[in-house]
Short mmCIF file of C-alpha atoms in Angstrom, two decimals:
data_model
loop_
_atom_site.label_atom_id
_atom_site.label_comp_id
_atom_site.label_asym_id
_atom_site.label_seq_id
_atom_site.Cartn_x
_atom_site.Cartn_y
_atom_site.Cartn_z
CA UNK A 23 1.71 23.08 -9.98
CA UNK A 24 -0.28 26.14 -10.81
CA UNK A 25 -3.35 23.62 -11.52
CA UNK A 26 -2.86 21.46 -8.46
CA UNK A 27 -3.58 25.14 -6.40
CA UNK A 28 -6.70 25.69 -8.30
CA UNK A 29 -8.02 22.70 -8.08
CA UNK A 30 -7.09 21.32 -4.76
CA UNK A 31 -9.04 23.40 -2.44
CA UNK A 32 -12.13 23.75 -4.79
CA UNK A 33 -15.68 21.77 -6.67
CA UNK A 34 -19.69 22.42 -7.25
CA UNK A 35 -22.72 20.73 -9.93
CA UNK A 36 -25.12 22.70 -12.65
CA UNK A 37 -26.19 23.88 -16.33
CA UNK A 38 -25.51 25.75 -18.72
CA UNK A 39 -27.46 28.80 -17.91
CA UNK A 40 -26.51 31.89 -15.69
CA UNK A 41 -27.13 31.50 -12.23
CA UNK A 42 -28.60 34.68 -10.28
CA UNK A 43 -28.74 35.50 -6.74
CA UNK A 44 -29.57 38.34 -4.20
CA UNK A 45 -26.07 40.34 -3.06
CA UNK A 46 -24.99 43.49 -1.46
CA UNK A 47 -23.44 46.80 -2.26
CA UNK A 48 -24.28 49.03 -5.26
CA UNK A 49 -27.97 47.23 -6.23
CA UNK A 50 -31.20 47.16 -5.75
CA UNK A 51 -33.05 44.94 -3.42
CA UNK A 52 -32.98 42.38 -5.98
CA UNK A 53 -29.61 42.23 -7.25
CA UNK A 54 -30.69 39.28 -9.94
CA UNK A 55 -30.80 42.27 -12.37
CA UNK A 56 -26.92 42.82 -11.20
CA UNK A 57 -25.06 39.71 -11.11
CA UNK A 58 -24.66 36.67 -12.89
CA UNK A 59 -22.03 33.50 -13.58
CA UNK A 60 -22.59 30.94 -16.16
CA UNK A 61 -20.24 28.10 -16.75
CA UNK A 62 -18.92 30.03 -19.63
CA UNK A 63 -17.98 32.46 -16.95
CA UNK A 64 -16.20 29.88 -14.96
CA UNK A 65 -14.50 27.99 -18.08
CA UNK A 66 -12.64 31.33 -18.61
CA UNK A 67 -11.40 31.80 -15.32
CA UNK A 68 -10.35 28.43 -14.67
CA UNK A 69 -8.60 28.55 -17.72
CA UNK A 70 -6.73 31.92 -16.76
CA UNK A 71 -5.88 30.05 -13.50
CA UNK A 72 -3.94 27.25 -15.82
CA UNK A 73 -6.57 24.95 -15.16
CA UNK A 74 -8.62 24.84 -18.52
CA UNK A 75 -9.06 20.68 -18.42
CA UNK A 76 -11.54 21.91 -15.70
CA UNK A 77 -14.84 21.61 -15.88
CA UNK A 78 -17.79 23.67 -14.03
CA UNK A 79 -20.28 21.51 -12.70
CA UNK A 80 -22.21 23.80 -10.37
CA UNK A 81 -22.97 27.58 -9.64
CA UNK A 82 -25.09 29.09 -6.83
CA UNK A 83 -24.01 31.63 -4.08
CA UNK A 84 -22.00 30.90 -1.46
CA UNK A 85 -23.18 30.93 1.89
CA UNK A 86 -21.24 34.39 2.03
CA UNK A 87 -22.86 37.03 -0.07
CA UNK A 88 -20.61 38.29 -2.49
CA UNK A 89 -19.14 35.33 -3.49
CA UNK A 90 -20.18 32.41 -5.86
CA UNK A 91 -19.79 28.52 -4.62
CA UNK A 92 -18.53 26.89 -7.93
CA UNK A 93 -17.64 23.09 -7.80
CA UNK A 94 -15.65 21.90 -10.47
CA UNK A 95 -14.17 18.25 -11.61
CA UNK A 96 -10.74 17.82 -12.91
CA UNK A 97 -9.95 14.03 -13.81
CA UNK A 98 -12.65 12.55 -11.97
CA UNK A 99 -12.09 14.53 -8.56
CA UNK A 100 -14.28 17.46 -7.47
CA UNK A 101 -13.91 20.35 -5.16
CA UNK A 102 -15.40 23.70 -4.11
CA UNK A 103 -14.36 27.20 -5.43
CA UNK A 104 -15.33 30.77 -4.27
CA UNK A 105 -15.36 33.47 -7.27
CA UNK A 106 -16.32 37.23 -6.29
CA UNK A 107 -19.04 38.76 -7.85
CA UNK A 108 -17.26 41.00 -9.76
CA UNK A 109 -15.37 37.62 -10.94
CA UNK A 110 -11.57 38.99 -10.66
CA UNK A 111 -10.97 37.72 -7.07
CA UNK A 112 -10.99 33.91 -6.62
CA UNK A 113 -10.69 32.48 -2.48
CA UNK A 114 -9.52 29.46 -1.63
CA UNK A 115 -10.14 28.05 2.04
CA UNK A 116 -12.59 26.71 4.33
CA UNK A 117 -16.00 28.65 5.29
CA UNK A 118 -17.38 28.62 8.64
CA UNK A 119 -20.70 29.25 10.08
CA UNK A 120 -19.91 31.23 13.52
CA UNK A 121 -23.24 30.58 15.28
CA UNK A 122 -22.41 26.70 14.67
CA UNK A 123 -18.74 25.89 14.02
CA UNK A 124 -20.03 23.96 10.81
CA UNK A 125 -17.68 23.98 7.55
CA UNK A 126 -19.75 25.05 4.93
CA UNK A 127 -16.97 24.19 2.58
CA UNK A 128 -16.39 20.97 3.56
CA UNK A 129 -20.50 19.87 3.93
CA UNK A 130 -20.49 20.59 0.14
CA UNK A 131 -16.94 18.60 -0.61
CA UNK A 132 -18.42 15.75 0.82
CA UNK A 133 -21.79 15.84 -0.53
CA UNK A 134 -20.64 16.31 -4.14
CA UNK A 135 -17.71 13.61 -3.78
CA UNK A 136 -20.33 11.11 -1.83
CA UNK A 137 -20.89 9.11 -4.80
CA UNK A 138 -18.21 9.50 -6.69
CA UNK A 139 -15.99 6.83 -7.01
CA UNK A 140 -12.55 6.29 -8.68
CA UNK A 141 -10.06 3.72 -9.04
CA UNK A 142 -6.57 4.28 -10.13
CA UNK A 143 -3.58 1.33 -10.59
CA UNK A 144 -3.02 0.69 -7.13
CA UNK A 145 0.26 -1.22 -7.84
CA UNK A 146 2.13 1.49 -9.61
CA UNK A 147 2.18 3.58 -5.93
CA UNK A 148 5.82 3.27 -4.29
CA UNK A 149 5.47 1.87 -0.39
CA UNK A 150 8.90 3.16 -0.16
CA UNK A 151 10.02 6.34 0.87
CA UNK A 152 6.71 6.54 2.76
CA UNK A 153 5.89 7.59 6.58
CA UNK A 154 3.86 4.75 8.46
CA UNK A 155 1.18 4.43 11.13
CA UNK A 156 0.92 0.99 11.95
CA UNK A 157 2.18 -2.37 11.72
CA UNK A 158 4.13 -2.45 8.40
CA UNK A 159 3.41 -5.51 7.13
CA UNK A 160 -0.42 -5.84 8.14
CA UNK A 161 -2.39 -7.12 5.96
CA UNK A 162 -4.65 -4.51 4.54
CA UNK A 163 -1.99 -1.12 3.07
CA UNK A 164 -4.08 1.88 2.73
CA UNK A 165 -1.93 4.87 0.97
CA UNK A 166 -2.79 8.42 2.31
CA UNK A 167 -1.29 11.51 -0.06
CA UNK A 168 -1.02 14.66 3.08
CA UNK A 169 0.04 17.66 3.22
CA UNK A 170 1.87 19.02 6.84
CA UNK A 171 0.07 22.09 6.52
CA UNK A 172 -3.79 21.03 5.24
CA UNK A 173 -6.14 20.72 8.35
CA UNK A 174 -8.25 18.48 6.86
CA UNK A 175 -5.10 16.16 6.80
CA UNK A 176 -4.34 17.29 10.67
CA UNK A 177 -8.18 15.32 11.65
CA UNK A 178 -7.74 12.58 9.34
CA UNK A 179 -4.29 11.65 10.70
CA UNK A 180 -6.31 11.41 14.21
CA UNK A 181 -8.72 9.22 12.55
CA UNK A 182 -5.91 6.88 11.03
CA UNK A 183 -4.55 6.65 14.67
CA UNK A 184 -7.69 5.16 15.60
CA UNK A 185 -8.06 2.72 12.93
CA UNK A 186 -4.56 0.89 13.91
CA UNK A 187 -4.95 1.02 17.54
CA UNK A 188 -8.30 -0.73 16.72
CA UNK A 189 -7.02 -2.81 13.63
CA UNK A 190 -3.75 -4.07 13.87
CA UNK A 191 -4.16 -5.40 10.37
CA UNK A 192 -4.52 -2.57 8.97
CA UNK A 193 -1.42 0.21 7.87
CA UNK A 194 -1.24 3.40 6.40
CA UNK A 195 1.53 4.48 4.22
CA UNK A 196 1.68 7.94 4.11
CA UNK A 197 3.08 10.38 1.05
CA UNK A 198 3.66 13.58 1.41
CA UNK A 199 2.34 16.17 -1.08
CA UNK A 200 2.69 19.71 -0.48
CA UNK A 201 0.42 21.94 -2.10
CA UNK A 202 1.44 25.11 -3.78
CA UNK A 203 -1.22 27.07 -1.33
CA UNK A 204 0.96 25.85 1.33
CA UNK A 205 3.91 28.07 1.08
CA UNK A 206 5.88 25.69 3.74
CA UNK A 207 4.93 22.70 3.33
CA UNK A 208 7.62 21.78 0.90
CA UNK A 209 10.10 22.40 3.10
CA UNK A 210 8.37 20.86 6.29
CA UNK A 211 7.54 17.67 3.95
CA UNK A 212 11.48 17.50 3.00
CA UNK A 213 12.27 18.25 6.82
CA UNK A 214 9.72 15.40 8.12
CA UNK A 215 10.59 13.25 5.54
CA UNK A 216 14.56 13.90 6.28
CA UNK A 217 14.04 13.09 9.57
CA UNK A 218 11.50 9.72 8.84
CA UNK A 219 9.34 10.82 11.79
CA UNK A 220 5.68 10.50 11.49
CA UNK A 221 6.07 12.18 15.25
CA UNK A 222 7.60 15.29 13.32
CA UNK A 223 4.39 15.22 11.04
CA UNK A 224 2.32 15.23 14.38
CA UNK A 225 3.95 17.89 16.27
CA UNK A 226 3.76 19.92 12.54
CA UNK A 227 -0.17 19.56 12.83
CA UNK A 228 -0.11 20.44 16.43
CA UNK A 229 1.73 24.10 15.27
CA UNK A 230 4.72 23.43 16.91
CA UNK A 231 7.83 23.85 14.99
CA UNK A 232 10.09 21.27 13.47
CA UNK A 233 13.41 22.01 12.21
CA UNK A 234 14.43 22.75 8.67
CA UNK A 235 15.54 19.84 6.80
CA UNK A 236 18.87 18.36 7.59
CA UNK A 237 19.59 16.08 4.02
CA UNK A 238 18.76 16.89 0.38
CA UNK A 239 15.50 14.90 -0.84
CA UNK A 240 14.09 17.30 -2.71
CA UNK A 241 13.62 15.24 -5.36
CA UNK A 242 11.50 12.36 -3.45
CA UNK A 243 9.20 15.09 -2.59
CA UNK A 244 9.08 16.19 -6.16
CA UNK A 245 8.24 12.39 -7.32
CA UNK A 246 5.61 11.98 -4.95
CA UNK A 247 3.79 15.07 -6.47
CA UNK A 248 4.43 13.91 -10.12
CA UNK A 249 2.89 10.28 -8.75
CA UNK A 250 -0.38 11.96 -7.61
CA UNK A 251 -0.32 13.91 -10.89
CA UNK A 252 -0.26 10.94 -12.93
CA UNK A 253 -3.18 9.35 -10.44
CA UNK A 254 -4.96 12.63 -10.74
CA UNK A 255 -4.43 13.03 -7.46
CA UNK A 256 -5.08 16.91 -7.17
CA UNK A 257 -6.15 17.49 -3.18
CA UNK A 258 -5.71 16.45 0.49
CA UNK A 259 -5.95 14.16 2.29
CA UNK A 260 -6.51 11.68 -0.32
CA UNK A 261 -6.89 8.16 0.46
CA UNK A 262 -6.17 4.98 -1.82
CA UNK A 263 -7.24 1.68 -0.89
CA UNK A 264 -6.11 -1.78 -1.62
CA UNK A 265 -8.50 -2.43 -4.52
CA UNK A 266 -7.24 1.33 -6.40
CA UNK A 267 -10.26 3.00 -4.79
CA UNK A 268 -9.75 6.58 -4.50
CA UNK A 269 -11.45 9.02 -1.70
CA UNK A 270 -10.63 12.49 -1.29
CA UNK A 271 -11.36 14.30 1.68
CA UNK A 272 -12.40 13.17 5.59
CA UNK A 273 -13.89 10.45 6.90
CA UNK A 274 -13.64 8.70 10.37
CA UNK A 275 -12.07 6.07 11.67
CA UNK A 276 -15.52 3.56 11.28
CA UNK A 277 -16.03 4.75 7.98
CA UNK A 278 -11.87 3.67 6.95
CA UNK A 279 -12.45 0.22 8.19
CA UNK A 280 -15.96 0.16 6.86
CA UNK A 281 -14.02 0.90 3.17
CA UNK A 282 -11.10 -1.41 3.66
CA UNK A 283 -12.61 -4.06 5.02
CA UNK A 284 -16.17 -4.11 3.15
CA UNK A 285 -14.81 -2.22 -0.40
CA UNK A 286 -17.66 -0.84 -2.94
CA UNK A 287 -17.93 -3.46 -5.95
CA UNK A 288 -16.32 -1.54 -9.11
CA UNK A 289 -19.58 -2.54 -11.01
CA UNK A 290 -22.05 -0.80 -8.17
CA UNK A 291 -20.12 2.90 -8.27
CA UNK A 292 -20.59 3.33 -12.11
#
């Protein structure tokens, strides 16, 4: 579970040698002759974080002095990491750029993921014991692993709204999978799940409150975490689509159909 908190909220690409930048507080102008991180550097930290299978792919400095950007692949899925300077302090979460509203974090998730493709055994993922948006039976089952608490899961869910209202043949069958970050969303995903109510899920991402659960199912939320496990399913919102491709992170509503109904060959992502 430990690992599923490092890695879920992080990734980044580079070598072998020490990466160094300009930074703040106690140096020089040029603070190269203060800091550095090499992906020895990282290695050791991820490891101390239970998440040694890890692997630093890239290290330059975040767009918030102080801190390194580190993206890192676990089992063929990549994400973005922030490690302090003085690397004893990792953050996890989203950066913003105030003048703009962009998320910094989030620009680099997506361009380090864009052309990265993986396909897991579609057929071993339980429909079952799953929320739905959509007509159950359409033809086209997309499965999306959320989290109640992730925002990035909050914007796709508005996104997978669109897709059926436009596409009535295609469903989403949704799993819940609380992240260890997310101190609450166990109990919310038991609660939600208790209650079958992808309306619950809504008002959840809307930051209203929904009841505590009402029946015992811990153990269906449990086996939907051990499924994405065994995937290598690490992060929300990710998506899995008919033909075992796997996509982590956003996308909208045009780009979904654009997946489902026009899939990547295998042969063309290697």
């Amino acid at each position: 579970m430990r690992k599923i908190l490092v890695i879920g909220f992080f990734i980044v690409l580079l070598g072998m040698l020490p990466v160094k930048v300009f930074a703040f507080g106690g140096c020089e102008e040029d603070c190269m002759k203060c800091h550095t991180m090499s992906t020895q550097d990282v290695q050791q930290i991820l490891t101390k974080l239970g998440a040694a299978e890890a692997k630093p792919l890239e290290i330059k400095i975040s767009p918030v002095k102080g801190l390194w950007e580190v993206i890192i692949e676990d089992r063929g899925t990549r994400g973005v990491m922030y490690i302090g300077f003085s690397k004893r302090h990792v953050v996890a979460g989203p950066v913003f750029e105030v003048d703009t509203g962009m998320n910094k974090t989030q620009e680099t998730f997506e361009r380090v993921n864009r052309d990265l493709a993986r396909y897991v055994d579609y057929a071993k993922i339980p429909l079952d014991k799953s929320l739905i948006i959509g007509e159950k039976n359409a033809q086209y089952k997309v499965v999306v692993f959320t989290d109640p608490d992730c925002p990035y899961c909050a914007k796709v869910h508005e996104e997978l709204k669109k897709v059926v209202a436009e596409r009535k043949d295609i469903v989403f069958y949704l799993k819940l999978m609380p992240l260890p970050m997310h101190p609450d969303a166990f109990w919310k995903s038991q609660s939600i799940l208790c209650k079958g109510s992808v309306q619950w899920l809504e008002d959840n991402f809307a930051k209203k409150e929904i009841p505590k659960p009402d029946c015992d199912n811990k153990q269906e939320i449990e086996a939907n975490i051990k499924l994405a496990t065994e995937l290598g399913i690490t992060g929300t919102p990710t998506l899995v689509f008919p033909d075992g491709m796997v996509v982590v992170g956003g996308k909208d509503a045009k780009a979904i159909i654009d997946l489902v109904t026009n899939p990547p060959r295998k042969e063309d992502k290697k």
